[in-house]
Coordinates of C-alpha atoms in Angstrom, one line a residue:
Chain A
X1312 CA 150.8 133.7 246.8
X1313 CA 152.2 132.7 243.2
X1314 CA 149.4 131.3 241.2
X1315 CA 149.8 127.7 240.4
X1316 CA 151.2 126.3 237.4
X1317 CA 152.9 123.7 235.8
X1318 CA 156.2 124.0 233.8
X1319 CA 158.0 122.4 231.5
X1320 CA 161.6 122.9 229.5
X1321 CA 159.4 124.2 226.8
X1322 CA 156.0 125.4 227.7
X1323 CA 154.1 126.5 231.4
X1324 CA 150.5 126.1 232.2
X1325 CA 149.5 128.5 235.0
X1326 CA 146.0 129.3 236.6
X1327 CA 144.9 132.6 237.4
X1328 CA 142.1 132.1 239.9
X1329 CA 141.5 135.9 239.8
X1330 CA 140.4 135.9 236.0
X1331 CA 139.2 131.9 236.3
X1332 CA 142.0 131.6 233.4
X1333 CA 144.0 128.4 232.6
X1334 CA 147.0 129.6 230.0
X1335 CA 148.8 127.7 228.2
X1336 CA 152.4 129.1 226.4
X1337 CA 154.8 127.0 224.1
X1338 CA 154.9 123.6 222.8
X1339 CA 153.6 120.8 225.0
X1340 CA 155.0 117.4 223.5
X1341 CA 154.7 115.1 226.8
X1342 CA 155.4 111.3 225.9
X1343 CA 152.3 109.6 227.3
X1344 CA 149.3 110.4 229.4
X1345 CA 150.5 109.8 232.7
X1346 CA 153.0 113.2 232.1
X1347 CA 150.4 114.9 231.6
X1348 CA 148.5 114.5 234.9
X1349 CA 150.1 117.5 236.6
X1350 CA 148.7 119.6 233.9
X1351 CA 145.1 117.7 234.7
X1352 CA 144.8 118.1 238.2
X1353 CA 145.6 122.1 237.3
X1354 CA 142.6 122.1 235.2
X1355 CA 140.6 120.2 237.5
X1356 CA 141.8 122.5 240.7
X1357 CA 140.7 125.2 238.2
X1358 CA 137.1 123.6 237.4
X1359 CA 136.6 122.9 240.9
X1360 CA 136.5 126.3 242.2
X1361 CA 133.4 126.1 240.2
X1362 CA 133.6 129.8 238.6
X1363 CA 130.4 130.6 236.5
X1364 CA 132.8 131.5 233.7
X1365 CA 136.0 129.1 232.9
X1366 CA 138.6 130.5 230.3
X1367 CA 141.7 128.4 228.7
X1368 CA 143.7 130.4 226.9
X1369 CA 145.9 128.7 223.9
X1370 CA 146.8 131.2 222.1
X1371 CA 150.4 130.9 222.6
X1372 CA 150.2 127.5 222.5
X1373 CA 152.6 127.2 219.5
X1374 CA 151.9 123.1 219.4
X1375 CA 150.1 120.2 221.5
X1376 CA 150.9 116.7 220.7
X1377 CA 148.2 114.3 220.7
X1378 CA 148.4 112.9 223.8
X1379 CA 148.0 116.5 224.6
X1380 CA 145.0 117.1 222.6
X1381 CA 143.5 113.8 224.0
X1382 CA 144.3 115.3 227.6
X1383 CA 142.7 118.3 226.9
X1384 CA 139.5 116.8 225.2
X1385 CA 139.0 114.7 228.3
X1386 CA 138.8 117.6 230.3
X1387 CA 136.2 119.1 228.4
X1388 CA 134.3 116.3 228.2
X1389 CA 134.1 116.1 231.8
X1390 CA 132.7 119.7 231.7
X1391 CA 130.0 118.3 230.5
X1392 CA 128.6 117.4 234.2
X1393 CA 129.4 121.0 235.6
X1394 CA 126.4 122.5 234.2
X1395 CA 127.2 126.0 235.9
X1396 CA 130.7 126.6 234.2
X1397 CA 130.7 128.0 230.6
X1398 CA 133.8 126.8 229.2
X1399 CA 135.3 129.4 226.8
X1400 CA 138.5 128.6 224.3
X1401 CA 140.7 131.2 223.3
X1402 CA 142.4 130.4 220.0
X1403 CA 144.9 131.9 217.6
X1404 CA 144.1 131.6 214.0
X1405 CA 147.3 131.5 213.5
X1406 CA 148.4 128.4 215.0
X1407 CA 148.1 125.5 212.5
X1408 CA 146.9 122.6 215.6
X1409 CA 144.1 124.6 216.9
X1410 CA 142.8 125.1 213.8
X1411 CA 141.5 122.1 213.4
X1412 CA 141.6 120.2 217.0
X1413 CA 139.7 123.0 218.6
X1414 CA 136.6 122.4 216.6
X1415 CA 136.8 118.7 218.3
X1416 CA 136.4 120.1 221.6
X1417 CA 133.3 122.4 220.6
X1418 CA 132.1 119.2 219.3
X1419 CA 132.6 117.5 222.6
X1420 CA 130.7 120.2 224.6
X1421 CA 128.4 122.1 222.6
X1422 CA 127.8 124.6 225.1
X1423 CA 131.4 125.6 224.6
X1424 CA 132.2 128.9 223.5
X1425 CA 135.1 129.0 221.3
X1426 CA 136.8 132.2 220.3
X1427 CA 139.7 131.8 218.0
X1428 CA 140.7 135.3 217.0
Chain B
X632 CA 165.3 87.2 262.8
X633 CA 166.9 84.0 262.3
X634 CA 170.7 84.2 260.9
X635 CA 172.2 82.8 258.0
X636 CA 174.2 79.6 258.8
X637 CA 178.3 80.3 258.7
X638 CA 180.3 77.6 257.1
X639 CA 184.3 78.2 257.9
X640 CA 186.7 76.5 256.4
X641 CA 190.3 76.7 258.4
X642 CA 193.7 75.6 256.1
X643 CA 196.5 75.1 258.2
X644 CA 199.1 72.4 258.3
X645 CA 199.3 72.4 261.6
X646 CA 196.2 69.9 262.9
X647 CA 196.9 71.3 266.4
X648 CA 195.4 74.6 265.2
X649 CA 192.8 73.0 263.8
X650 CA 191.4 71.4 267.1
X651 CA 192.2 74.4 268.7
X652 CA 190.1 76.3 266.3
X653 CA 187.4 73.5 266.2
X654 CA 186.7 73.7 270.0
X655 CA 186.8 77.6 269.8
X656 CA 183.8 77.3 267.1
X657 CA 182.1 74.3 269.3
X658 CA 179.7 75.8 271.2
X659 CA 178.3 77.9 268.2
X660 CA 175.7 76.1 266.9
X661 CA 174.6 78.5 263.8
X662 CA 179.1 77.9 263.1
X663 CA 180.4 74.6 260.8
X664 CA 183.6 73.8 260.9
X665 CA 185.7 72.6 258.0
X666 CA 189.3 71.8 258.6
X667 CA 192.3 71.1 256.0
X668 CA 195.0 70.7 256.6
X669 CA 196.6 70.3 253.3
X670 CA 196.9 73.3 251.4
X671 CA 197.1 71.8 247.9
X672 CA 193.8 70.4 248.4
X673 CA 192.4 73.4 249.5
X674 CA 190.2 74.4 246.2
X675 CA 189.1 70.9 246.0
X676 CA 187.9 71.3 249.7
X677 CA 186.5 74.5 249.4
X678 CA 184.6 73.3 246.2
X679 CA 182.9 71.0 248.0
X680 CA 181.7 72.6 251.9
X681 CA 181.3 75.7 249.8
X682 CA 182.5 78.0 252.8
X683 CA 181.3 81.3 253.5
X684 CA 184.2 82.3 255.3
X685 CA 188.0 81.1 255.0
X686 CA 190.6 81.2 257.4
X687 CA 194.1 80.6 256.1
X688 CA 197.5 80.0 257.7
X689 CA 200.3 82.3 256.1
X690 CA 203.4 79.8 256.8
X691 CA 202.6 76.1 255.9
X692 CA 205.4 73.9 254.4
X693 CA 204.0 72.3 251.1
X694 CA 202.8 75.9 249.8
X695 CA 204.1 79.8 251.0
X696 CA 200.9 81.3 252.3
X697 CA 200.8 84.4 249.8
X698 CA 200.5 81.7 246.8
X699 CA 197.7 80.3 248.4
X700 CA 196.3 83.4 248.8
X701 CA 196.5 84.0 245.0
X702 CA 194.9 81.1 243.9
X703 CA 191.9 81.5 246.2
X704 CA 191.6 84.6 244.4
X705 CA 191.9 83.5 241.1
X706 CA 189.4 84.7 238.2
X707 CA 187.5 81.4 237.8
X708 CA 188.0 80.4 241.9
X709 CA 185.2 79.2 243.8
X710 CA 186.5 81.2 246.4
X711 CA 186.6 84.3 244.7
X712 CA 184.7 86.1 246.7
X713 CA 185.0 84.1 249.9
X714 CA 185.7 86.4 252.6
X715 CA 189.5 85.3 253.3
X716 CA 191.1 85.9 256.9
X717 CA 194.8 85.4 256.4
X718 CA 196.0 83.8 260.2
X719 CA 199.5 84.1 260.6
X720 CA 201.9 84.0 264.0
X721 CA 203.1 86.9 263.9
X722 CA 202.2 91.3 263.5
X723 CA 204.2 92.0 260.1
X724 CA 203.3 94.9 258.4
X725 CA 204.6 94.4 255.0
X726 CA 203.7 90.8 254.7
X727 CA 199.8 91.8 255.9
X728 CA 200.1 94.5 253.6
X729 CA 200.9 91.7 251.0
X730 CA 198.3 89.8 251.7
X731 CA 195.7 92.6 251.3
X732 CA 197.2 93.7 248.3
X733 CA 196.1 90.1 247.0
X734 CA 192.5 89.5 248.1
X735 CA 192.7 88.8 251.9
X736 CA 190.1 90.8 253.6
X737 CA 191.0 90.5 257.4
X738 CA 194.2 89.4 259.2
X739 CA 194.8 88.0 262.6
X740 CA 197.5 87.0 264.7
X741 CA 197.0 83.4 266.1
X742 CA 195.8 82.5 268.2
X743 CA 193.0 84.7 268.5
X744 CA 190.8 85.5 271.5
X745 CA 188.0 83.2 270.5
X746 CA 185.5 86.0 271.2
X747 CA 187.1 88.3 268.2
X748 CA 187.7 85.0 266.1
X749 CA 184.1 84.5 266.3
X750 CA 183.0 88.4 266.1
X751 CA 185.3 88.7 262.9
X752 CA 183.8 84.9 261.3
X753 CA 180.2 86.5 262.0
X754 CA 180.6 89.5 260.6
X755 CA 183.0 88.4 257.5
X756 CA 180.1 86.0 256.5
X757 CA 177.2 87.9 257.5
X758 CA 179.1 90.4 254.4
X759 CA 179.2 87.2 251.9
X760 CA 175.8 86.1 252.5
X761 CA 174.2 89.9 251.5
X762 CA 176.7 89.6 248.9
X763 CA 175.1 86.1 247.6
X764 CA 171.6 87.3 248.0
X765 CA 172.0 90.9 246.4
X766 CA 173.7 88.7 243.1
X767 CA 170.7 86.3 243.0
X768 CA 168.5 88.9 243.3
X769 CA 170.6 90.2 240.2
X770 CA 170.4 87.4 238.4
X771 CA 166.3 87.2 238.9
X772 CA 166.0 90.8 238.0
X773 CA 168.3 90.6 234.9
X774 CA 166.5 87.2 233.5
X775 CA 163.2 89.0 234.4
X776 CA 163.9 92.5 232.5
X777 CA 165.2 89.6 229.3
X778 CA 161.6 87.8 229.6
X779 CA 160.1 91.5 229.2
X780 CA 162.2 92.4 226.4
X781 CA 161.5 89.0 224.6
X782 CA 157.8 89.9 225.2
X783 CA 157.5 93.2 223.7
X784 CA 159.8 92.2 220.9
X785 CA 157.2 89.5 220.2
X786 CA 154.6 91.7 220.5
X787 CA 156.4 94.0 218.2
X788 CA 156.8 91.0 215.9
X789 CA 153.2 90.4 215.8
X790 CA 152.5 94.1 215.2
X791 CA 154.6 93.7 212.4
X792 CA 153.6 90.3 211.2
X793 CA 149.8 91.5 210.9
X794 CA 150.7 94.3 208.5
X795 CA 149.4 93.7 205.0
X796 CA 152.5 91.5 203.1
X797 CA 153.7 93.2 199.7
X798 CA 152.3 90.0 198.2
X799 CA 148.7 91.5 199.0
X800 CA 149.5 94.9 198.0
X801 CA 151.0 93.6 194.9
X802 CA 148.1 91.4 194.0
X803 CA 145.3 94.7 193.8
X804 CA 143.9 95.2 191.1
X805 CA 144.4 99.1 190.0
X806 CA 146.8 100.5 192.6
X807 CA 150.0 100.4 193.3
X808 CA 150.6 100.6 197.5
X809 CA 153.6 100.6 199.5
X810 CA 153.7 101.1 203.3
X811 CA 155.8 101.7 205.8
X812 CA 155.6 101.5 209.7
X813 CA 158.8 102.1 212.3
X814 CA 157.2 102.7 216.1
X815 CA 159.5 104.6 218.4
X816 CA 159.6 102.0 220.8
X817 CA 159.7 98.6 220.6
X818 CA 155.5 99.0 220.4
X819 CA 154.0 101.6 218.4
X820 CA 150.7 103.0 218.1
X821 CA 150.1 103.6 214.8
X822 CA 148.0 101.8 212.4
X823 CA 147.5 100.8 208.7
X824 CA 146.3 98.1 206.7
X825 CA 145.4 97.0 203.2
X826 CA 142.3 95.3 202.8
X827 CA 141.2 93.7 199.4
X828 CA 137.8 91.9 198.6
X829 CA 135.5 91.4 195.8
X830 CA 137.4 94.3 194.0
X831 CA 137.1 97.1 197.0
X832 CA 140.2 98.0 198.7
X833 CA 140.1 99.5 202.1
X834 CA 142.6 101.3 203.2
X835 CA 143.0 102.5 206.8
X836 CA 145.3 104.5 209.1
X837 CA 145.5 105.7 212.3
X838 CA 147.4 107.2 215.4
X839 CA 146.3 105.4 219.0
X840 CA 147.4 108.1 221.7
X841 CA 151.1 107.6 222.6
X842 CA 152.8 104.2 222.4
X843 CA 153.8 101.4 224.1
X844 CA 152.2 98.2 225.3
X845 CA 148.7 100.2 225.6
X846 CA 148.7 101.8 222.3
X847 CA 150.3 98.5 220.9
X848 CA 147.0 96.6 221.9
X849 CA 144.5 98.8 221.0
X850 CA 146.4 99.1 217.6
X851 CA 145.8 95.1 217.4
X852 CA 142.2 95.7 218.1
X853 CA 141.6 98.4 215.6
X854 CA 143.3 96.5 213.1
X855 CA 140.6 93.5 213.9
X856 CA 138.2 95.6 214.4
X857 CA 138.2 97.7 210.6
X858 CA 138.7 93.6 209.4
X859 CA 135.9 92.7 210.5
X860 CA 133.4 95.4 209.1
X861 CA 135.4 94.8 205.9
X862 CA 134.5 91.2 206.3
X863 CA 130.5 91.8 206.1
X864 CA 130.9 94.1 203.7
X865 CA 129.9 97.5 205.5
X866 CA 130.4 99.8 203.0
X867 CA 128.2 102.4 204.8
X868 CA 130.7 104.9 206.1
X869 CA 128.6 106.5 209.3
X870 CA 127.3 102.7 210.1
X871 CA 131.5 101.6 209.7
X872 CA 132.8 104.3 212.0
X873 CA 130.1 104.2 214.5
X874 CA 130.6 100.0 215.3
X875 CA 134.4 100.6 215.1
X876 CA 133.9 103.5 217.5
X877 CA 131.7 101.6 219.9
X878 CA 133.4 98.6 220.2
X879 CA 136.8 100.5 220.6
X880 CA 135.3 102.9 223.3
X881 CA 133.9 100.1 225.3
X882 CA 137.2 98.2 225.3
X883 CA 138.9 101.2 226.4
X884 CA 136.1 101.8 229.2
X885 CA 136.7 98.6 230.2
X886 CA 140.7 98.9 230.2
X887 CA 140.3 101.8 232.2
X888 CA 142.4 103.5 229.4
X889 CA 142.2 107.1 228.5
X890 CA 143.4 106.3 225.1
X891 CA 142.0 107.4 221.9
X892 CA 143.1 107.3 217.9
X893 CA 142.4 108.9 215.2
X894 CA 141.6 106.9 212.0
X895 CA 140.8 107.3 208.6
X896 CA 138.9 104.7 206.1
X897 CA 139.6 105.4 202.3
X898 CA 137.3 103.1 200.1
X899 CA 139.1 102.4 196.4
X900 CA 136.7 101.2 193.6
X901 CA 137.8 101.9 190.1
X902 CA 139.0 105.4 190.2
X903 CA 137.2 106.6 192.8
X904 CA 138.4 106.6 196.7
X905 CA 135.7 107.7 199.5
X906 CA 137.8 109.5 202.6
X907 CA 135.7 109.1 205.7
X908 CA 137.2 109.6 209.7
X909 CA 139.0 112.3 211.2
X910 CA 143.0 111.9 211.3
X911 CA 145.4 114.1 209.5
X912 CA 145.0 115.9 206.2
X913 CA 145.1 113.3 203.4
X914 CA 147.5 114.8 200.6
X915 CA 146.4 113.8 196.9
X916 CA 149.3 114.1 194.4
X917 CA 148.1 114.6 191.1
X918 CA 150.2 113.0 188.1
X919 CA 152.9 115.3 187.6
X920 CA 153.5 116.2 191.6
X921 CA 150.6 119.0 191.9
X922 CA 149.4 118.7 195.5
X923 CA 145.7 119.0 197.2
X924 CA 145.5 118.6 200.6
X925 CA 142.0 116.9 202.2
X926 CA 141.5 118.6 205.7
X927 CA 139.4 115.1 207.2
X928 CA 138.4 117.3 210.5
X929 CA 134.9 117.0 209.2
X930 CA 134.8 113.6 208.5
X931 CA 134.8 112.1 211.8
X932 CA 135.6 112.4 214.9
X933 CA 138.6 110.6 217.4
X934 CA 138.0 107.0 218.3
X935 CA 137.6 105.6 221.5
X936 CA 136.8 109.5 222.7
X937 CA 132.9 109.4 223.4
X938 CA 130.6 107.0 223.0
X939 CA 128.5 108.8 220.1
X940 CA 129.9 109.9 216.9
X941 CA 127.5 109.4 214.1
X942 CA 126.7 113.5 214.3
X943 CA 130.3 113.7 213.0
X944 CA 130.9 111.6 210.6
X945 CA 130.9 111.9 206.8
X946 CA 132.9 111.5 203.9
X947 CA 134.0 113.5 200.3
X948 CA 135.5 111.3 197.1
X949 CA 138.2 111.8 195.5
X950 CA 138.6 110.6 191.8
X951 CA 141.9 109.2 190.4
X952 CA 143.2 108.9 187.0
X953 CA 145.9 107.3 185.7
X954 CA 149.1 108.7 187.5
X955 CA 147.2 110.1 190.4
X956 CA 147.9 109.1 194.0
X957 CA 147.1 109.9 197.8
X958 CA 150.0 109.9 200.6
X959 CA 148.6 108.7 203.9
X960 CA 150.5 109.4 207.5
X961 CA 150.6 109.7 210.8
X962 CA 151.7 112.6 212.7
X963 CA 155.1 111.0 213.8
X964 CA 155.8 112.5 210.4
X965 CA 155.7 116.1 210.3
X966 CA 155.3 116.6 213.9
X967 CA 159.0 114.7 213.7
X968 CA 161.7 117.2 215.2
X969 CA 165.5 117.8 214.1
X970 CA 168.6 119.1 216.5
X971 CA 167.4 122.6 216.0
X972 CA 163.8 121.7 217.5
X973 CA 161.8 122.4 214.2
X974 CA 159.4 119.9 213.5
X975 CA 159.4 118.6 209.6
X976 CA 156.3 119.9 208.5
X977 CA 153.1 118.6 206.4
X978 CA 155.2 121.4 203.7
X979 CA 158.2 119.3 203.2
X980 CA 156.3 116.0 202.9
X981 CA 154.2 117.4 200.3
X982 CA 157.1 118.9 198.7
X983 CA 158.9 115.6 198.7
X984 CA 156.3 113.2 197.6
X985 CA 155.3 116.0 194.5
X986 CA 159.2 116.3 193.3
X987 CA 159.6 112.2 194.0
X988 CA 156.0 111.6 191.9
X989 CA 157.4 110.3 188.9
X990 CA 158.9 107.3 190.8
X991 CA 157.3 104.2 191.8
X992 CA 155.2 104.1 195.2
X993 CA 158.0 102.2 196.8
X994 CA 160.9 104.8 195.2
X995 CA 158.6 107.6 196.7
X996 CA 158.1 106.1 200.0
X997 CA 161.5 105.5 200.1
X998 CA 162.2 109.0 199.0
X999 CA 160.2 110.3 202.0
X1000 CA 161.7 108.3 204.2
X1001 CA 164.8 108.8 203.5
X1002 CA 164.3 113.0 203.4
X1003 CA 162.8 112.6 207.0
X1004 CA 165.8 111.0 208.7
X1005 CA 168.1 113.0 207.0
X1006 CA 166.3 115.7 208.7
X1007 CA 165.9 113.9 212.4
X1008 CA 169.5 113.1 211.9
X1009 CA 170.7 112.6 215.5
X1010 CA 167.5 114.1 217.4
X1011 CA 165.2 111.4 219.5
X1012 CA 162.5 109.5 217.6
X1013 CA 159.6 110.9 219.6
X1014 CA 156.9 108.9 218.3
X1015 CA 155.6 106.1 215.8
X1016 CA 156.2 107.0 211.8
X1017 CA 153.7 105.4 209.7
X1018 CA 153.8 105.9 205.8
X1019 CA 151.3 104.9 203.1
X1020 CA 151.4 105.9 199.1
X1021 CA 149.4 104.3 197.0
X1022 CA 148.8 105.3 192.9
X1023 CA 146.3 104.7 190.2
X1024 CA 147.6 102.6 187.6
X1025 CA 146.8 102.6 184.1
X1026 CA 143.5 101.5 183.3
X1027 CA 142.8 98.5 181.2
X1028 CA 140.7 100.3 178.6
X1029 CA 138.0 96.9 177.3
X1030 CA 136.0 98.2 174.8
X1031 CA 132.7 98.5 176.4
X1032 CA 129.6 100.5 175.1
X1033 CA 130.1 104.7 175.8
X1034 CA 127.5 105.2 178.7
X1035 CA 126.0 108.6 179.2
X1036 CA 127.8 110.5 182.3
X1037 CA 125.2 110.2 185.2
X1038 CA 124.8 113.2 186.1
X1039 CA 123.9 111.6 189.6
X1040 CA 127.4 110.9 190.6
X1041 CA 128.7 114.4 190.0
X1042 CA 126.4 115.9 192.2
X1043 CA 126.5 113.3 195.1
X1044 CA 129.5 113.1 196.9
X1045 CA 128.0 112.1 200.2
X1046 CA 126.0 109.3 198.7
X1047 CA 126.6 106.6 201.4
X1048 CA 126.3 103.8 199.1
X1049 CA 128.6 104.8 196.5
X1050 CA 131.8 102.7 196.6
X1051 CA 129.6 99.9 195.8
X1052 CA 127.5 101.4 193.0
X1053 CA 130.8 102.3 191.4
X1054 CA 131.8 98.6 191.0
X1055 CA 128.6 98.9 188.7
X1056 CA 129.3 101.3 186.2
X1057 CA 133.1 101.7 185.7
X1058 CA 132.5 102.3 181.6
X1059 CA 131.4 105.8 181.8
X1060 CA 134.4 106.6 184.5
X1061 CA 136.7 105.3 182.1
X1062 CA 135.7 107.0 179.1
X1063 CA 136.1 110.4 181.5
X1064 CA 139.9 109.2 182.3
X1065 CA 140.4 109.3 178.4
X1066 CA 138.7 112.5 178.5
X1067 CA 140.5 114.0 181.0
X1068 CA 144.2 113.2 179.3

């Protein structure tokens, strides 16, 4: 079977249950919230299988608007009550929004592990 | 299900038809029965037993039958769109054809078998009935979708009308400010106001999640929110922040929103501006255009987000001299996109507002503005665009007594209380302007 995922004209979101990996590729600029609750309930399928070790990959996430970034802070903010999953962050250095909205989420769960290489 | 009642109207010269037709339509109850049998009179009649189907004779004396067709039909007719069943004595092709060609939506060769008569009535008005209802429900639709638009474009006035006036901007002592807001709906989600007391301005600006009705509210409720901490003075920038965030989280929580904002709180007092709250990078433009950009991601945290933000909040001071200014935004700007799908870029605004320095705040605002239409040209305006540049003026050098620099205030940026010790001891800070130039 295909592994989930959620796409878009210019980006995709896909699980990987195998690795317990959520990656994200291109720029997500959904206009409100609500358009982004197909991407939620992917991360939530994805936190629900309760795996000890939860990656999201973003490093060819090229831009995230900040309904996006809102989105994705939520989620890790509900992490906060599955005390079994590490959350880990993959970042690019390069790409100018994670630079600084990642720290947020580290912020938001300080058990997270983020590694922005 | 209960029908709809038919009302039939029957012209005919002949009033032996029109019994004839009567007794036919008798026994149905649900069926009245208007007769006339003068067809010159007919819109008059028509007007006033407003019929929801017409029968009509073809060959009367006083009018040919094709005419009277054509006036039923007529633009501003009551009987426009009255289902019209032309009766005439005999099968003609062409003529039928005629009267088709004209409105009539049915013909029948008198006299009828009653049961088609009343089959072909029942099923011409049934037609004209849906057709009344499916307009009203039109017409209730259409005023409803007006009241809507008249509601958000009030609210969008109100948005609007609670920006600070260019009176207020004008009337501050030691900058010059000019703003700009466009949302890109008719209810944005960006923020910014001007606040001026007892010779501290407060300037704030922020980005609620989206837009829209939502973001529109909450961008109310900031806006009341940062007035009223201005209002009892809090200068404290961890104390401000935290109340704004708590009262805005809680409303959220209670709107069962999932929206956030960023916002940032610049303190002016004499020179000197305090940056505190996360939003984007605040771009100081030296006089003469040179740029420094303040990354704020350690100065706060988003609004609305989490209930407790004191851990991350903090805030670094910027001095200004003469000539010196900050450009404040929200991310509608360089996260705006052209044809080619290339957003505009915190470059280009920097580059703009440092070759468009020498103007006034309002001629670089302007100059910015323009620059970033000219680059969305034809592409969708994805999100709100908010715009603030303010500049030191000149000082108003009084001769005052030179003061010893305090070493204190160089080395304590992160002094909470600063804004406000400022106000007492501008004569040193001056005498470092003149210094400086």
């Amino acid at each position: 079977m295909a592994n989930p995922e959620v796409k878009g004209d210019d980006y995709q979101v896909q699980y990987e249950p195998a690795s317990s990996t959520v990656y994200f590729k291109g720029d997500i600029t959904l206009g409100s919230p609500k358009e982004y609750v197909p991407i939620v309930k992917l991360l939530d399928q994805a936190a629900n299988a309760d795996p000890d070790t939860l990656t999201l990959n973003v490093k060819e996430l090229a831009f995230l608007n900040s309904s996006g970034i809102s989105m994705l802070s939520k989620f890790v903010l509900g992490m906060k009550k599955k005390k079994g999953t590490q959350l880990v962050v993959l970042g690019g250095k390069k790409v100018p929004w994670q630079g600084k909205s990642l720290k947020n989420l580290e912020r938001l769960l300080p058990g997270l592990k983020l590694v922005v290489e | 299900m209960v029908e709809d009642p038919i009302t039939v109207l029957l012209i005919d010269d002949q009033p032996m038809i029109g019994e004839a037709v009567r007794r036919m339509l008798l026994p149905e109850k649900d069926i009245t029965f208007h007769y006339c049998s003068d067809p010159t009179k007919a819109l008059k009649v028509a007007k006033s037993c407003q019929p929801t189907v017409i029968l009509q004779d073809l060959v009367m004396p006083e009018m040919e039958g094709l005419v009277l067709v054509r006036f039923l039909r007529a633009q501003n007719a009551p009987t426009r769109y009255v289902p019209l069943i032309v009766l005439s004595s005999k099968e003609e092709p062409l003529i039928k054809a005629k009267a088709f060609a004209l409105g009539a939506n049915d013909y029948i060769v008198k006299l009828p078998d009653k049961a088609e008569l009343v089959a072909r009535i029942r099923y011409h008005s049934k037609a004209y009935v849906n057709l009344l209802k499916r307009n009203e429900a039109e017409a209730i639709l259409q005023a409803e979708n007006f009241r809507m638009a008249k509601e958000l474009e009030m609210l969008r006035q109100m948005q609007h009308m609670i920006l600070p006036t260019s009176d207020e901007l004008e009337a501050i002592e030691g900058l010059e400010i000019a703003g700009f807001m466009e949302p890109a709906d008719e209810v944005g989600g960006d923020y910014y106001d001007v606040l001026y007391t007892d010779g501290v301005v407060t300037i704030g600006i922020g980005d609620v999640t989206g837009h829209g009705l939502e973001s529109g509210i909450l961008m109310v409720m900031t806006q009341t929110a940062v007035r009223t901490l201005k209002e009892i003075r809090e200068l404290d920038p961890v104390k401000f922040l935290d109340a704004l965030n708590r009262t805005l989280y809680k409303n959220v929580r209670r709107m069962n929103s999932d929206k956030s904002l960023t916002l940032v709180i610049l303190t002016y007092t004499k020179g000197k501006i305090s940056i505190s709250g996360q939003h984007e990078e605040t771009i100081v433009v030296r006089n003469g255009g040179e740029v420094e950009r303040v990354n704020t991601m350690d100065l706060g945290f988003p609004i609305g987000l989490d209930e407790e933000i004191t851990d991350f909040i903090n805030h670094t001071t910027i001095e200004l001299n003469a000539g010196d200014g900050i450009v404040l935004y929200t991310d509608g700007i360089p996260e705006a996109y052209n044809m080619d799908k290339e957003q505009y870029g915190i470059e280009r605004l920097c580059e703009v507002a440092s070759q468009n320095w020498d103007g006034s705040v309002e001629e670089i605002k302007q100059a910015i503005v323009d620059d970033l239409k000219g680059f969305i040209g034809k592409q969708k305006v994805f999100d709100d665009i908010t715009l603030v540049v303010l500049k030191q003026k000149e000082f108003d050098f009084e001769e005052e007594e030179p003061v010893e620099e305090d070493p204190v205030e160089e080395e304590e940026p992160v002094e909470e209380e600063e804004p406000v010790e400022e106000v007492n001891r501008p004569a040193s800070k001056r005498k470092k302007f003149r210094l400086f130039r």
